[in-house]
mmCIF file with all atom_site columns, C-alpha atoms in Angstrom:
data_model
loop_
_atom_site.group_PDB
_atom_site.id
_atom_site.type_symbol
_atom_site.label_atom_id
_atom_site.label_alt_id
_atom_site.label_comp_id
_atom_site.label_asym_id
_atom_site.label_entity_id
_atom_site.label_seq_id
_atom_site.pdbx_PDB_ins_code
_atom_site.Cartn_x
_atom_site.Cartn_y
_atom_site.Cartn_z
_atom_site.occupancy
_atom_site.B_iso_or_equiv
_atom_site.pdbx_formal_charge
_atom_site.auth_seq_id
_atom_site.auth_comp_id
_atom_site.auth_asym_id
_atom_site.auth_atom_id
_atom_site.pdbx_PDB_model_num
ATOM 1   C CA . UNK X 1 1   ? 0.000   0.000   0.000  1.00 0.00 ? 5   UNK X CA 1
ATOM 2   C CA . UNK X 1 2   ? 1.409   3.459   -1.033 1.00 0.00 ? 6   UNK X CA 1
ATOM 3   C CA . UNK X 1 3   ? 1.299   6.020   1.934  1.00 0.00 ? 7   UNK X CA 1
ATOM 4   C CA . UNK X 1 4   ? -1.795  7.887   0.254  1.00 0.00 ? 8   UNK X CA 1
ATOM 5   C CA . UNK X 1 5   ? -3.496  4.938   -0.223 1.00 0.00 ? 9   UNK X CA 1
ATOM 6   C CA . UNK X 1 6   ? -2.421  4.408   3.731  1.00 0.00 ? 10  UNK X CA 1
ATOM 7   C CA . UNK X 1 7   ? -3.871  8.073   4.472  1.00 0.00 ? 11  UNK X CA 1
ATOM 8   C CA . UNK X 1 8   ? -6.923  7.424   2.352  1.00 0.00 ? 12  UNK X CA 1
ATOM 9   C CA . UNK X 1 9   ? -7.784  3.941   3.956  1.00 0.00 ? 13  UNK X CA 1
ATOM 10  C CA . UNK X 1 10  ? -7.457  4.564   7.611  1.00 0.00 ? 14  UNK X CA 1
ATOM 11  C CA . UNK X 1 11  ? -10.305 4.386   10.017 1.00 0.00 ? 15  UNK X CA 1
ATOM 12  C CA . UNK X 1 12  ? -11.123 4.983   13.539 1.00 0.00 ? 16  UNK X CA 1
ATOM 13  C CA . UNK X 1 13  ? -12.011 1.598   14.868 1.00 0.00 ? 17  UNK X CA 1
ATOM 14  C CA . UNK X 1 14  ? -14.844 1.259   17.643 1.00 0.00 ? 18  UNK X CA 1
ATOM 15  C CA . UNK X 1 15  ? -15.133 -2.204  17.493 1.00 0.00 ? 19  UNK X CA 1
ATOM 16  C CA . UNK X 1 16  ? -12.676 -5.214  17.870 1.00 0.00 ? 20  UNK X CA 1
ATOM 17  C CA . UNK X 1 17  ? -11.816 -9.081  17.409 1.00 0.00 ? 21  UNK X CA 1
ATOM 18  C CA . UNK X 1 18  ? -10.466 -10.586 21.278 1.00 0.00 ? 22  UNK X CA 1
ATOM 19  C CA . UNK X 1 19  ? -7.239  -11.507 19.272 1.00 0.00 ? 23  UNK X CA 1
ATOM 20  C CA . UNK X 1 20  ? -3.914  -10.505 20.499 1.00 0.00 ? 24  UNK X CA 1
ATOM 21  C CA . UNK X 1 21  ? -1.633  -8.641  18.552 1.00 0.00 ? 25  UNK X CA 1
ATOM 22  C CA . UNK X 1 22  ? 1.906   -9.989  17.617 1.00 0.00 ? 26  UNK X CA 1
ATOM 23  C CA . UNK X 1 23  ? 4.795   -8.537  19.840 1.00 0.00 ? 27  UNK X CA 1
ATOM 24  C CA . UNK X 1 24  ? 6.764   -8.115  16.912 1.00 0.00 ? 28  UNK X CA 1
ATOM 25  C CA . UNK X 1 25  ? 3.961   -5.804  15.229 1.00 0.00 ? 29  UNK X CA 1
ATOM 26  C CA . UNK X 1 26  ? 3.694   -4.032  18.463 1.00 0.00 ? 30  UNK X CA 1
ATOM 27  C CA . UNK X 1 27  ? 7.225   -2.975  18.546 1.00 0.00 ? 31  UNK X CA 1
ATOM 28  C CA . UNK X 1 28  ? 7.029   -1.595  14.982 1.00 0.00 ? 32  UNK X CA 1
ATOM 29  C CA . UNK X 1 29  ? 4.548   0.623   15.827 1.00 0.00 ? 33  UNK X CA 1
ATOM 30  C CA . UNK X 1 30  ? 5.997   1.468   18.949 1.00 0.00 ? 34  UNK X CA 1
ATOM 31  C CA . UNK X 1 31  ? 9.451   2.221   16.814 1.00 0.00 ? 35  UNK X CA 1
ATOM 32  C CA . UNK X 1 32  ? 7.224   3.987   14.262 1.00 0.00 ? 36  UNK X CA 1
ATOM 33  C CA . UNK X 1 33  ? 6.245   6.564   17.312 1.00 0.00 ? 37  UNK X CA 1
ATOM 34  C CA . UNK X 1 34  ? 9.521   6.965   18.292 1.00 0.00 ? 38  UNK X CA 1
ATOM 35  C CA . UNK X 1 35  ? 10.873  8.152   15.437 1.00 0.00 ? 39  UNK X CA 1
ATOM 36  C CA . UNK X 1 36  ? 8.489   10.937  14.896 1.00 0.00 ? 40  UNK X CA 1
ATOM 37  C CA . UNK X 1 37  ? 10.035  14.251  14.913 1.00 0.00 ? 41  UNK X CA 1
ATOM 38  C CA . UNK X 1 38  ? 9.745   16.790  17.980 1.00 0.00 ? 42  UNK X CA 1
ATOM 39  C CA . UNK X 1 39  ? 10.551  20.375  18.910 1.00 0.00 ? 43  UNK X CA 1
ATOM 40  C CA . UNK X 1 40  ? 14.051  20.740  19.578 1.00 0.00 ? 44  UNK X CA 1
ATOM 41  C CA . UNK X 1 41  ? 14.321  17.145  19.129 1.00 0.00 ? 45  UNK X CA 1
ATOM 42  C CA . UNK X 1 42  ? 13.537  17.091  22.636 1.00 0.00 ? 46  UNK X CA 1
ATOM 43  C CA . UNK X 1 43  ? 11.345  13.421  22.526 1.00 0.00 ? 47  UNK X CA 1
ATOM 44  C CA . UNK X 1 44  ? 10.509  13.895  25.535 1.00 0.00 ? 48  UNK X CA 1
ATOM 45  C CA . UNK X 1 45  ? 7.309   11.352  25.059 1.00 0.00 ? 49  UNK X CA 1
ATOM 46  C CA . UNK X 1 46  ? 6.608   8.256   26.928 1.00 0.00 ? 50  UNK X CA 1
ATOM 47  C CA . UNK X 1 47  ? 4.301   5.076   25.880 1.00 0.00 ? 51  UNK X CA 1
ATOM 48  C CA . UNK X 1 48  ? 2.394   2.962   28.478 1.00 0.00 ? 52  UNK X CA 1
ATOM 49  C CA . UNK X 1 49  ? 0.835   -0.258  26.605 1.00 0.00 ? 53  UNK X CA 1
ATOM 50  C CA . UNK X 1 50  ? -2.045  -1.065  29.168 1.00 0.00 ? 54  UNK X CA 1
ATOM 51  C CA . UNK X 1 51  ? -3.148  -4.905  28.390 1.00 0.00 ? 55  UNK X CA 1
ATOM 52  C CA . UNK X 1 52  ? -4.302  -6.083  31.815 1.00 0.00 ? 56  UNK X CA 1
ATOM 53  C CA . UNK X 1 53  ? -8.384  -5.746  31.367 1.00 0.00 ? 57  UNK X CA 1
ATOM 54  C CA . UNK X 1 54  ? -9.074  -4.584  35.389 1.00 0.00 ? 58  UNK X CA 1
ATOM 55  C CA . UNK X 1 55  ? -6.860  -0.849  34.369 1.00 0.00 ? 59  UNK X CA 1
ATOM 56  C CA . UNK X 1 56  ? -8.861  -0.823  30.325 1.00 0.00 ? 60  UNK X CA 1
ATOM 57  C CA . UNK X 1 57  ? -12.099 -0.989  32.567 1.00 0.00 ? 61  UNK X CA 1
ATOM 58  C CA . UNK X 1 58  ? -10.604 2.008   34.865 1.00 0.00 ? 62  UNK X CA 1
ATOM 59  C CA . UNK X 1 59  ? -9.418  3.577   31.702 1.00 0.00 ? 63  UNK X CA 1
ATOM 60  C CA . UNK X 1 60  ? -13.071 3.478   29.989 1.00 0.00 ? 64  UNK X CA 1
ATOM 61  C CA . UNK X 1 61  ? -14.488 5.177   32.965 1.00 0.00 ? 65  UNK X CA 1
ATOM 62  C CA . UNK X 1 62  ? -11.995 7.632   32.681 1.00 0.00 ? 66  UNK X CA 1
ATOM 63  C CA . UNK X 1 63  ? -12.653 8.319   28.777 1.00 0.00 ? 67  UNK X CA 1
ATOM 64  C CA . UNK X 1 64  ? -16.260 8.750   29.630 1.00 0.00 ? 68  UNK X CA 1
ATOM 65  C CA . UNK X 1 65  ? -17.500 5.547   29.638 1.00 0.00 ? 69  UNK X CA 1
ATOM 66  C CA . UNK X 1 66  ? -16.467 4.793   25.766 1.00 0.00 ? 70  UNK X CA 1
ATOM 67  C CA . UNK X 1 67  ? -16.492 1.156   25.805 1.00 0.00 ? 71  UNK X CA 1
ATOM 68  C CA . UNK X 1 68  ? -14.883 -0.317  23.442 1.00 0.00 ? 72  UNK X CA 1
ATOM 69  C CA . UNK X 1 69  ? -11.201 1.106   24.187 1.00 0.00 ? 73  UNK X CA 1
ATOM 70  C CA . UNK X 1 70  ? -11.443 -1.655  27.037 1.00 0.00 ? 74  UNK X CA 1
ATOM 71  C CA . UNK X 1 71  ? -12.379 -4.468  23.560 1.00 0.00 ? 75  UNK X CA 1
ATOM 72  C CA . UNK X 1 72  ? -9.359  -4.047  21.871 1.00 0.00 ? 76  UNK X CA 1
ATOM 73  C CA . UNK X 1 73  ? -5.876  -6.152  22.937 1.00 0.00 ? 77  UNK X CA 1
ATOM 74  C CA . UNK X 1 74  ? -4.157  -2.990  24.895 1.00 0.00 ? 78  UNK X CA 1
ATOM 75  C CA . UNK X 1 75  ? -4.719  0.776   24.926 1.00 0.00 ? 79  UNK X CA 1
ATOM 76  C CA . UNK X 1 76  ? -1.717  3.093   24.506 1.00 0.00 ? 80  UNK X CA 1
ATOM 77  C CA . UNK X 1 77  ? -1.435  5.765   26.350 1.00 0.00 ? 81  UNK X CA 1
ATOM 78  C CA . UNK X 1 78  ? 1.086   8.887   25.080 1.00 0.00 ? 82  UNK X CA 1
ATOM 79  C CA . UNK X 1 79  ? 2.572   11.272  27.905 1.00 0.00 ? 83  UNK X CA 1
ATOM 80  C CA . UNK X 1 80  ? 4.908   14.438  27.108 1.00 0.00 ? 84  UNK X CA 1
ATOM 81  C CA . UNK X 1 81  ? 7.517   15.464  29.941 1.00 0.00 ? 85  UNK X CA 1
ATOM 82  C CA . UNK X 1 82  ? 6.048   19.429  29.892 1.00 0.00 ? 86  UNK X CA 1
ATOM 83  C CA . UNK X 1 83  ? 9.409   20.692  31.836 1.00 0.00 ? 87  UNK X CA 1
ATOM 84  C CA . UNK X 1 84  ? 11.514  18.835  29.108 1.00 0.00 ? 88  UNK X CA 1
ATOM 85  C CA . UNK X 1 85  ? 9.903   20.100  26.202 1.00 0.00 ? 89  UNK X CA 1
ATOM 86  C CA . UNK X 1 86  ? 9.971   23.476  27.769 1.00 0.00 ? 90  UNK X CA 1
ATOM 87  C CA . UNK X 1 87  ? 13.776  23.345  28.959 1.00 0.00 ? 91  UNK X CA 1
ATOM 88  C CA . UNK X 1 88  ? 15.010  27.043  28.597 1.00 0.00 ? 92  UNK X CA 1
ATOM 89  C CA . UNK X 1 89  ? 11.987  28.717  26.646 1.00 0.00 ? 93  UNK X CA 1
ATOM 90  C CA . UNK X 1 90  ? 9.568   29.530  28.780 1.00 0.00 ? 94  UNK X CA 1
ATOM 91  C CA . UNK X 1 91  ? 6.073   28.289  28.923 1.00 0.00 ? 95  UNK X CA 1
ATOM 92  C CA . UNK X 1 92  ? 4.771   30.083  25.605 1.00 0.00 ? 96  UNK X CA 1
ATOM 93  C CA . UNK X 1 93  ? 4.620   27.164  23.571 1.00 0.00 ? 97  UNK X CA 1
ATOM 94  C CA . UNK X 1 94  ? 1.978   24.385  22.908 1.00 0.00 ? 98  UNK X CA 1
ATOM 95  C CA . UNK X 1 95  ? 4.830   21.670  21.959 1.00 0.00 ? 99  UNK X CA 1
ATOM 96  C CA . UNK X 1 96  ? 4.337   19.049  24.209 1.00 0.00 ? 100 UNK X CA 1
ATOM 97  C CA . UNK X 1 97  ? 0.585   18.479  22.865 1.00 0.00 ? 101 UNK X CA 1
ATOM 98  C CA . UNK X 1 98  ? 1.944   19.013  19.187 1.00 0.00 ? 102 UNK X CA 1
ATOM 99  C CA . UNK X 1 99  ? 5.199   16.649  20.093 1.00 0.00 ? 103 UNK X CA 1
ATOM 100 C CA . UNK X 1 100 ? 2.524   14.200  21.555 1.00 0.00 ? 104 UNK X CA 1
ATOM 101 C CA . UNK X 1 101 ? 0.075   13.967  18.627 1.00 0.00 ? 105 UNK X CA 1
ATOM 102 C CA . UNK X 1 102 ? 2.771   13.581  16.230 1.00 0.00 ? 106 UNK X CA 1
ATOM 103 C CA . UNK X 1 103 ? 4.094   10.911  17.670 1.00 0.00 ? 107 UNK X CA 1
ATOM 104 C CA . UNK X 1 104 ? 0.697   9.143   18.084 1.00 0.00 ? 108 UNK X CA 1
ATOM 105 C CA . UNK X 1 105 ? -0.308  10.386  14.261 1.00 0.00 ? 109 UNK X CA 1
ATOM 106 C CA . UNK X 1 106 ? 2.903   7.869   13.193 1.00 0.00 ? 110 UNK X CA 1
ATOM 107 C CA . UNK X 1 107 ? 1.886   5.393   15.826 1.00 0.00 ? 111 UNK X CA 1
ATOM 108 C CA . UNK X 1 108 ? -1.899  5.183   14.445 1.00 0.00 ? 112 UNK X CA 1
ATOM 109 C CA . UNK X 1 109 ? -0.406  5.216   11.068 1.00 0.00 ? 113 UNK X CA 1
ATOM 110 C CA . UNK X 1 110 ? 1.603   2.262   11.686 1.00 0.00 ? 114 UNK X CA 1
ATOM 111 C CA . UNK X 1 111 ? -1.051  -0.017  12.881 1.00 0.00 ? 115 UNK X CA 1
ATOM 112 C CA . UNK X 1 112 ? -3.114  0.909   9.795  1.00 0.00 ? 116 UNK X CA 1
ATOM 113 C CA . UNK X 1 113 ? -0.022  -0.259  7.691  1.00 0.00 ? 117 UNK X CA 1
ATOM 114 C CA . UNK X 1 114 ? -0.287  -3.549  9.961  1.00 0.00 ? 118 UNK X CA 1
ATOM 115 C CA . UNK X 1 115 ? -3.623  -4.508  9.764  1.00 0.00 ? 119 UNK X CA 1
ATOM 116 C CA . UNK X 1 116 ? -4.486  -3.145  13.262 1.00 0.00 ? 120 UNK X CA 1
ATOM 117 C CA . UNK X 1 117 ? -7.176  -0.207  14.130 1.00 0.00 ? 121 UNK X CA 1
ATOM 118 C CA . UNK X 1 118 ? -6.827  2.458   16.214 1.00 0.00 ? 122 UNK X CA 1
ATOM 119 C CA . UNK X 1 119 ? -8.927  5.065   17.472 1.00 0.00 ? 123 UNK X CA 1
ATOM 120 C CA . UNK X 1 120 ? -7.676  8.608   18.496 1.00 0.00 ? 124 UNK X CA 1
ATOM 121 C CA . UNK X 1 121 ? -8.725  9.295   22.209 1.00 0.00 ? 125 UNK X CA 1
ATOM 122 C CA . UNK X 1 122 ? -8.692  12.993  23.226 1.00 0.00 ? 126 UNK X CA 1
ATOM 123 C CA . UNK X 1 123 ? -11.927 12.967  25.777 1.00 0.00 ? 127 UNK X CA 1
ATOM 124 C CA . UNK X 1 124 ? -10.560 11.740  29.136 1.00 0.00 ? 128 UNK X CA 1
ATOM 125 C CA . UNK X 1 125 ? -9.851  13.175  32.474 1.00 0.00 ? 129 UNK X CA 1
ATOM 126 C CA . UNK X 1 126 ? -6.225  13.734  32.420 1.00 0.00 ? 130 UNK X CA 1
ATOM 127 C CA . UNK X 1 127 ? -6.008  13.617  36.957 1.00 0.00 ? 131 UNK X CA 1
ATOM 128 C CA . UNK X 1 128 ? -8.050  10.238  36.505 1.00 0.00 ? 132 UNK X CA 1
ATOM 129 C CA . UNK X 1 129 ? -5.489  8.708   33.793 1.00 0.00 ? 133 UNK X CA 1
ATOM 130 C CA . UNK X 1 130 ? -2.748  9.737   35.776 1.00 0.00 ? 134 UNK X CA 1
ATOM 131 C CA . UNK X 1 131 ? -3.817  8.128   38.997 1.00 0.00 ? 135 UNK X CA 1
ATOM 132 C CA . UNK X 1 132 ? -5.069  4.789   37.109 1.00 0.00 ? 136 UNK X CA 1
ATOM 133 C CA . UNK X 1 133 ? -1.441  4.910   35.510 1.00 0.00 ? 137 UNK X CA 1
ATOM 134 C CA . UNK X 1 134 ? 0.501   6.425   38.352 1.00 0.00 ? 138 UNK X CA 1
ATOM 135 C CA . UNK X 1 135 ? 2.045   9.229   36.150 1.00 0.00 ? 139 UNK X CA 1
ATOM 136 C CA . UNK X 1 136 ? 4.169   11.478  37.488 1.00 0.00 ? 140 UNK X CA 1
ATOM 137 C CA . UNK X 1 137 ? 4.698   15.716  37.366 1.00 0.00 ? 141 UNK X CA 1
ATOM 138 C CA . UNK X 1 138 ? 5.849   17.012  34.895 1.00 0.00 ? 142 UNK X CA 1
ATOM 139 C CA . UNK X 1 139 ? 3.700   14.214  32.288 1.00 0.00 ? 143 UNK X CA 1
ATOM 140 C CA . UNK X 1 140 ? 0.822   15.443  30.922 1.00 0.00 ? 144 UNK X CA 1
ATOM 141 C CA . UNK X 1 141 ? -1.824  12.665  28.513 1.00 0.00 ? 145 UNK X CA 1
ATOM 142 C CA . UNK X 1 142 ? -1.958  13.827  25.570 1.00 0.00 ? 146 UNK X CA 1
ATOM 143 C CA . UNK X 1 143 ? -3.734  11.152  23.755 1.00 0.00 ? 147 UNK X CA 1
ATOM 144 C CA . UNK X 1 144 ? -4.556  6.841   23.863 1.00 0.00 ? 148 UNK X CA 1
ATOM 145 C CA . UNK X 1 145 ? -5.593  4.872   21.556 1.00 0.00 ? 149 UNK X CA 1
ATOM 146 C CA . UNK X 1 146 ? -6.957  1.752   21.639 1.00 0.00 ? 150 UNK X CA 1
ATOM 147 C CA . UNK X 1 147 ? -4.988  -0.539  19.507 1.00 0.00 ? 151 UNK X CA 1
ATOM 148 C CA . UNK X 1 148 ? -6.186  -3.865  17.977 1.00 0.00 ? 152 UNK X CA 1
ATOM 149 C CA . UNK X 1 149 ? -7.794  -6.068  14.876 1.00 0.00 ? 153 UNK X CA 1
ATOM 150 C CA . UNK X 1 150 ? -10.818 -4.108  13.836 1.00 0.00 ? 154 UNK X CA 1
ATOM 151 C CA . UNK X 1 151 ? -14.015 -6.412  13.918 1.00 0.00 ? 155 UNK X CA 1
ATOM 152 C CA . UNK X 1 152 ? -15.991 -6.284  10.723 1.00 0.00 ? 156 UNK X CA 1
ATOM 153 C CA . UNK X 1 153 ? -15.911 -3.115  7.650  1.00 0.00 ? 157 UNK X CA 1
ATOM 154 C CA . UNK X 1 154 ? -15.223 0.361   8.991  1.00 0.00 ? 158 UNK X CA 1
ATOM 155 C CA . UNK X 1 155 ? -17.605 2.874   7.480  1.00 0.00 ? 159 UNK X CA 1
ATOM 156 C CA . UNK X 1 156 ? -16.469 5.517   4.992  1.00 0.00 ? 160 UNK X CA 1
ATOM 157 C CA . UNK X 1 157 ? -15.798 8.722   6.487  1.00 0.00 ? 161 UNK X CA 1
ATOM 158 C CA . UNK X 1 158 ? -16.895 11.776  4.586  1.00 0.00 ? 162 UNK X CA 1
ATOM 159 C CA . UNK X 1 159 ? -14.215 14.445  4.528  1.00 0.00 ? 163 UNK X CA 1
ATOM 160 C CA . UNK X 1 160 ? -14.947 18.186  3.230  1.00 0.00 ? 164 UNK X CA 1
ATOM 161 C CA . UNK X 1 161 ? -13.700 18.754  -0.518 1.00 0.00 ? 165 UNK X CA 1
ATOM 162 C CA . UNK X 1 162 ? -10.082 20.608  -0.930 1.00 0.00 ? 166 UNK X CA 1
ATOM 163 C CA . UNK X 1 163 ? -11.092 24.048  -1.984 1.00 0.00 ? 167 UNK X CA 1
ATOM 164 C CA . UNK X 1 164 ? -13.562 24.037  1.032  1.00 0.00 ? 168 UNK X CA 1
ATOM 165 C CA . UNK X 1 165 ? -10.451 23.999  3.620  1.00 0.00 ? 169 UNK X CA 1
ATOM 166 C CA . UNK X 1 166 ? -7.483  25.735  1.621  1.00 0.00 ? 170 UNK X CA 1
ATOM 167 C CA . UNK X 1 167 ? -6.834  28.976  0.658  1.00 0.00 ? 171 UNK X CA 1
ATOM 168 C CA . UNK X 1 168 ? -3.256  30.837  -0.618 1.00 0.00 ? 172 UNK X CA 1
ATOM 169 C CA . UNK X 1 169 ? -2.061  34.111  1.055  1.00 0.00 ? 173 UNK X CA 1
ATOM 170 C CA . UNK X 1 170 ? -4.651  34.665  3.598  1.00 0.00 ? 174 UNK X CA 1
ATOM 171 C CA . UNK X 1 171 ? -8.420  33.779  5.003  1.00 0.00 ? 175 UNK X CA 1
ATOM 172 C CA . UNK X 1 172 ? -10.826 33.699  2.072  1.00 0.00 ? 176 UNK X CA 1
ATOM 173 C CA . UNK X 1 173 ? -13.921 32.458  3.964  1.00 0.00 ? 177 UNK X CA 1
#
């Protein structure tokens, strides 16, 4: 599959078969992640695979109540050190969220390439995720996915035409 193609084909998956994924795919994706590119090359990210059902269950409740991130084999879980990220400049920057969802964009990505679905998480309770997952200051969540075999054909997803979200040399809308 060319990357396009890859880009063109990807779904978020809500729904997923009880069969494990392969460590050896798991590590690719992981590896995809880390080599995404970050401010200052600072990659100051961290990955926590969460397979053991009782913390997906705590995690769901967390995510308000969506389900099916508990269905799928693990959830991943992206944190950005905020102190590392901001070493030197000040807090004016958003980098550690843009670091973070780079990272996950090539993780998500990479399971697509695999076989595997993925679904981008952003609606959580950061304090709760933290506790379930005892991370520390200066971490912040920026994103999970859940990460598994997608059950069954993921629907189509409509996307706006081109000239509906570009324009050249300032706002035209």
């Amino acid at each position: 599959m060319d990357f396009y193609q890859l880009i063109k084909t990807r779904r978020s998956v809500r729904k997923y078969e009880s069969r494990p994924v392969e460590e050896e795919k798991l590590m690719r994706i992981l590896n995809a992640a880390r080599l995404a590119p970050s401010g200052k090359n600072a990659q100051a990210w961290k990955f926590i695979v969460v397979k053991d059902q009782e913390l997906k269950e705590k995690i769901v409740k967390a995510a308000k109540g969506q389900k099916f991130l508990a269905e799928a084999d693990c959830i991943i879980v992206c944190c950005v050190n905020e102190e590392e990220v901001y070493q030197g400049h000040g807090n004016y920057m958003t980098s550690f969220a843009v670091d973070g969802a780079i990272a996950m964009d090539h993780l998500i990505l990479a399971a697509h390439y695999e076989g595997l679905g993925t679904c981008w998480i952003g609606a959580f309770f950061e304090d709760q995720i933290k506790e379930i997952l005892n991370i520390p200051d200066p971490y912040r969540v920026v994103a999970m996915t859940p990460l598994g075999y997608p059950a069954g054909e993921q629907k189509d997803r409509g996307r706006k035409p081109l000239e509906e979200i570009i324009a050249f040399d300032g706002w035209k809308w």
